[in-house]
């Protein structure tokens, strides 16, 4: 059996109970872990210990790749802006650990796959900025915030199409220029960071994917492919290619 690649996933801070005085917890959505398992990777959930670089470095050294998942908004102070009223909850510990993870991955040239918040923290880590609320700040934009509600609970709802650059890794993986995706984001890339190439766009011009210009494997998408593994073969191929690059 081939060696299974170890993939690091930073968690997110959450109180054990709202308003309670129980110790704070770290959490991570099960779908992300399941998607890694489905392609043979070994998930390693990373504690948020930005004040303990030795422990983080010890964990990073044992990783073969990094998976940046969805989650709360990146703190706007990370890209030099005040918080917009429509910007949501932030998790500065998670921001700090994911930025360190990305620095490590860059130095060690380890594969990175990023989803939703992941494409946003990647862009910020590399010096870019974000729309803090697309609906508010991009009047011509279409609806991107199809967050599940009791009436429409599906995280796999195909909300809009993207056009994919043919001469990109995503173009190769999908094999078609237009792909339907789900869309559960209210933020998006504003100023693109240097070294990142946009490889997919929504019909309104919002950047839906970027790839590293120099890295072995650096792919970041604004949608949630982990929810589409069983219905869209291209999404499974994306995770499989990531695990293969890390193995
Ligand atoms: Mn979208």
Short mmCIF file of C-alpha atoms in Angstrom, two decimals, residues 1-199:
data_model
loop_
_atom_site.label_atom_id
_atom_site.label_comp_id
_atom_site.label_asym_id
_atom_site.label_seq_id
_atom_site.Cartn_x
_atom_site.Cartn_y
_atom_site.Cartn_z
CA UNK A 1 0.00 0.00 0.00
CA UNK A 2 1.42 3.42 -0.93
CA UNK A 3 2.28 5.75 1.91
CA UNK A 4 -0.72 7.87 2.86
CA UNK A 5 0.10 11.61 2.83
CA UNK A 6 -0.38 13.49 6.11
CA UNK A 7 -2.48 16.62 5.53
CA UNK A 8 -2.63 19.39 8.12
CA UNK A 9 -5.92 21.21 8.82
CA UNK A 10 -6.00 24.17 11.21
CA UNK A 11 -9.07 24.16 13.44
CA UNK A 12 -11.32 27.05 14.57
CA UNK A 13 -11.97 28.55 17.99
CA UNK A 14 -15.40 28.02 19.54
CA UNK A 15 -16.74 28.46 23.07
CA UNK A 16 -17.76 25.10 24.57
CA UNK A 17 -21.16 26.61 25.36
CA UNK A 18 -22.47 30.06 24.41
CA UNK A 19 -22.14 32.44 27.32
CA UNK A 20 -20.74 29.74 29.56
CA UNK A 21 -17.47 29.68 31.45
CA UNK A 22 -16.35 26.27 30.15
CA UNK A 23 -12.90 26.09 28.51
CA UNK A 24 -12.71 27.23 24.88
CA UNK A 25 -12.70 24.50 22.21
CA UNK A 26 -11.20 23.99 18.75
CA UNK A 27 -13.46 22.51 16.11
CA UNK A 28 -13.44 21.42 12.47
CA UNK A 29 -16.25 20.42 10.10
CA UNK A 30 -16.40 16.68 9.50
CA UNK A 31 -16.94 16.99 5.73
CA UNK A 32 -13.39 18.30 5.24
CA UNK A 33 -11.90 15.41 7.17
CA UNK A 34 -14.08 12.94 5.26
CA UNK A 35 -13.02 14.39 1.90
CA UNK A 36 -9.35 13.87 2.80
CA UNK A 37 -10.06 10.33 3.98
CA UNK A 38 -11.96 9.62 0.76
CA UNK A 39 -8.80 10.17 -1.30
CA UNK A 40 -6.52 8.21 1.04
CA UNK A 41 -4.97 11.10 2.97
CA UNK A 42 -4.33 11.07 6.72
CA UNK A 43 -5.92 14.20 8.24
CA UNK A 44 -4.06 15.91 11.09
CA UNK A 45 -6.12 18.54 12.93
CA UNK A 46 -3.84 21.34 14.08
CA UNK A 47 -4.38 23.17 17.40
CA UNK A 48 -4.38 26.98 17.32
CA UNK A 49 -1.22 27.77 19.29
CA UNK A 50 0.21 30.89 17.64
CA UNK A 51 2.01 31.67 20.92
CA UNK A 52 3.91 28.36 20.69
CA UNK A 53 5.91 28.38 17.43
CA UNK A 54 8.01 25.37 18.51
CA UNK A 55 4.97 23.12 18.79
CA UNK A 56 3.60 24.39 15.48
CA UNK A 57 6.94 23.89 13.74
CA UNK A 58 7.11 20.34 15.13
CA UNK A 59 3.70 19.60 13.63
CA UNK A 60 4.43 21.34 10.33
CA UNK A 61 7.61 19.27 9.85
CA UNK A 62 5.56 16.08 9.85
CA UNK A 63 3.05 17.26 7.23
CA UNK A 64 3.08 16.33 3.55
CA UNK A 65 0.50 18.93 2.59
CA UNK A 66 -1.84 21.64 3.90
CA UNK A 67 -5.62 21.86 3.48
CA UNK A 68 -7.18 25.25 4.28
CA UNK A 69 -10.90 24.87 4.91
CA UNK A 70 -13.94 27.12 5.12
CA UNK A 71 -14.71 29.05 8.28
CA UNK A 72 -15.14 32.50 9.76
CA UNK A 73 -14.00 35.72 8.06
CA UNK A 74 -10.33 36.71 8.00
CA UNK A 75 -9.72 39.62 10.37
CA UNK A 76 -9.55 42.76 8.16
CA UNK A 77 -6.65 44.11 10.26
CA UNK A 78 -4.60 41.45 8.44
CA UNK A 79 -4.96 43.47 5.24
CA UNK A 80 -4.93 46.91 6.83
CA UNK A 81 -8.65 47.67 6.90
CA UNK A 82 -11.10 48.51 9.62
CA UNK A 83 -13.90 46.03 10.15
CA UNK A 84 -16.91 46.68 7.88
CA UNK A 85 -20.33 46.30 9.62
CA UNK A 86 -21.08 43.34 7.30
CA UNK A 87 -17.82 41.56 8.13
CA UNK A 88 -18.62 38.56 10.32
CA UNK A 89 -16.98 36.91 13.31
CA UNK A 90 -13.21 36.55 13.08
CA UNK A 91 -10.70 34.18 14.70
CA UNK A 92 -7.30 35.90 14.99
CA UNK A 93 -5.64 32.71 16.35
CA UNK A 94 -6.77 30.79 13.27
CA UNK A 95 -5.58 33.58 10.97
CA UNK A 96 -2.16 33.52 12.64
CA UNK A 97 -1.75 29.73 12.50
CA UNK A 98 -2.93 29.44 8.88
CA UNK A 99 -0.58 32.24 7.77
CA UNK A 100 2.30 30.40 9.49
CA UNK A 101 1.19 27.14 7.88
CA UNK A 102 1.25 28.80 4.47
CA UNK A 103 4.73 30.24 5.11
CA UNK A 104 5.92 26.77 6.04
CA UNK A 105 4.30 25.22 2.95
CA UNK A 106 5.93 27.84 0.72
CA UNK A 107 9.40 27.36 2.19
CA UNK A 108 9.13 23.54 2.10
CA UNK A 109 7.25 23.52 -1.25
CA UNK A 110 4.49 21.34 0.17
CA UNK A 111 1.19 21.03 -1.72
CA UNK A 112 -1.68 23.28 -0.62
CA UNK A 113 -5.39 22.96 -1.36
CA UNK A 114 -7.61 25.79 -0.11
CA UNK A 115 -11.39 26.09 -0.01
CA UNK A 116 -13.64 29.16 0.57
CA UNK A 117 -12.06 30.96 3.55
CA UNK A 118 -8.91 29.13 2.42
CA UNK A 119 -8.58 31.11 -0.84
CA UNK A 120 -9.18 34.29 1.17
CA UNK A 121 -6.54 33.67 3.85
CA UNK A 122 -4.10 32.58 1.12
CA UNK A 123 -4.61 35.84 -0.76
CA UNK A 124 -4.21 37.86 2.46
CA UNK A 125 -1.14 35.88 3.55
CA UNK A 126 0.50 36.75 0.21
CA UNK A 127 -0.33 40.47 0.49
CA UNK A 128 -3.75 40.73 -1.16
CA UNK A 129 -7.05 42.15 0.13
CA UNK A 130 -10.68 41.02 0.36
CA UNK A 131 -14.14 42.39 -0.23
CA UNK A 132 -15.49 42.29 3.32
CA UNK A 133 -19.00 41.83 1.90
CA UNK A 134 -19.46 41.24 -1.82
CA UNK A 135 -23.14 42.23 -1.88
CA UNK A 136 -22.34 45.52 -0.16
CA UNK A 137 -19.08 46.41 -1.91
CA UNK A 138 -19.61 45.05 -5.45
CA UNK A 139 -23.03 46.35 -6.51
CA UNK A 140 -22.87 44.58 -9.89
CA UNK A 141 -22.11 41.20 -8.34
CA UNK A 142 -24.52 38.30 -8.49
CA UNK A 143 -25.66 36.45 -5.37
CA UNK A 144 -22.87 34.32 -3.91
CA UNK A 145 -24.09 33.85 -0.33
CA UNK A 146 -26.24 30.74 -0.69
CA UNK A 147 -25.79 29.72 2.94
CA UNK A 148 -28.08 26.84 3.92
CA UNK A 149 -31.38 27.75 5.52
CA UNK A 150 -34.13 25.49 6.88
CA UNK A 151 -35.96 26.05 3.57
CA UNK A 152 -32.90 25.38 1.38
CA UNK A 153 -30.60 23.24 3.50
CA UNK A 154 -28.33 21.92 0.74
CA UNK A 155 -24.61 22.74 0.77
CA UNK A 156 -24.33 21.09 -2.65
CA UNK A 157 -26.77 23.46 -4.41
CA UNK A 158 -25.21 24.51 -7.72
CA UNK A 159 -25.64 28.26 -7.44
CA UNK A 160 -23.70 29.60 -10.43
CA UNK A 161 -21.27 28.66 -13.15
CA UNK A 162 -17.58 29.44 -13.34
CA UNK A 163 -15.42 29.80 -16.42
CA UNK A 164 -12.13 27.97 -16.05
CA UNK A 165 -8.87 28.81 -17.82
CA UNK A 166 -8.02 25.90 -20.10
CA UNK A 167 -4.26 26.20 -19.53
CA UNK A 168 -4.45 25.74 -15.76
CA UNK A 169 -4.43 22.82 -13.36
CA UNK A 170 -8.18 23.22 -12.80
CA UNK A 171 -8.67 23.37 -16.55
CA UNK A 172 -6.86 20.04 -16.88
CA UNK A 173 -8.75 18.47 -13.98
CA UNK A 174 -12.19 19.57 -15.16
CA UNK A 175 -11.62 19.17 -18.89
CA UNK A 176 -14.33 21.72 -19.66
CA UNK A 177 -14.42 25.51 -19.80
CA UNK A 178 -17.64 26.03 -17.80
CA UNK A 179 -18.39 24.22 -14.54
CA UNK A 180 -21.36 24.61 -12.14
CA UNK A 181 -20.39 25.18 -8.50
CA UNK A 182 -21.96 25.74 -5.11
CA UNK A 183 -21.45 29.16 -3.52
CA UNK A 184 -21.47 29.80 0.22
CA UNK A 185 -19.37 32.92 0.61
CA UNK A 186 -20.06 36.59 1.27
CA UNK A 187 -16.44 37.68 0.87
CA UNK A 188 -14.07 37.34 -2.10
CA UNK A 189 -10.66 38.42 -3.38
CA UNK A 190 -10.42 42.19 -4.04
CA UNK A 191 -6.76 42.95 -4.80
CA UNK A 192 -5.02 39.80 -5.97
CA UNK A 193 -1.70 39.00 -4.29
CA UNK A 194 1.46 38.70 -6.38
CA UNK A 195 2.42 35.18 -7.40
CA UNK A 196 -1.19 33.99 -7.63
CA UNK A 197 -2.86 33.48 -10.98
CA UNK A 198 -6.67 33.63 -11.21
CA UNK A 199 -7.84 30.51 -13.07
#
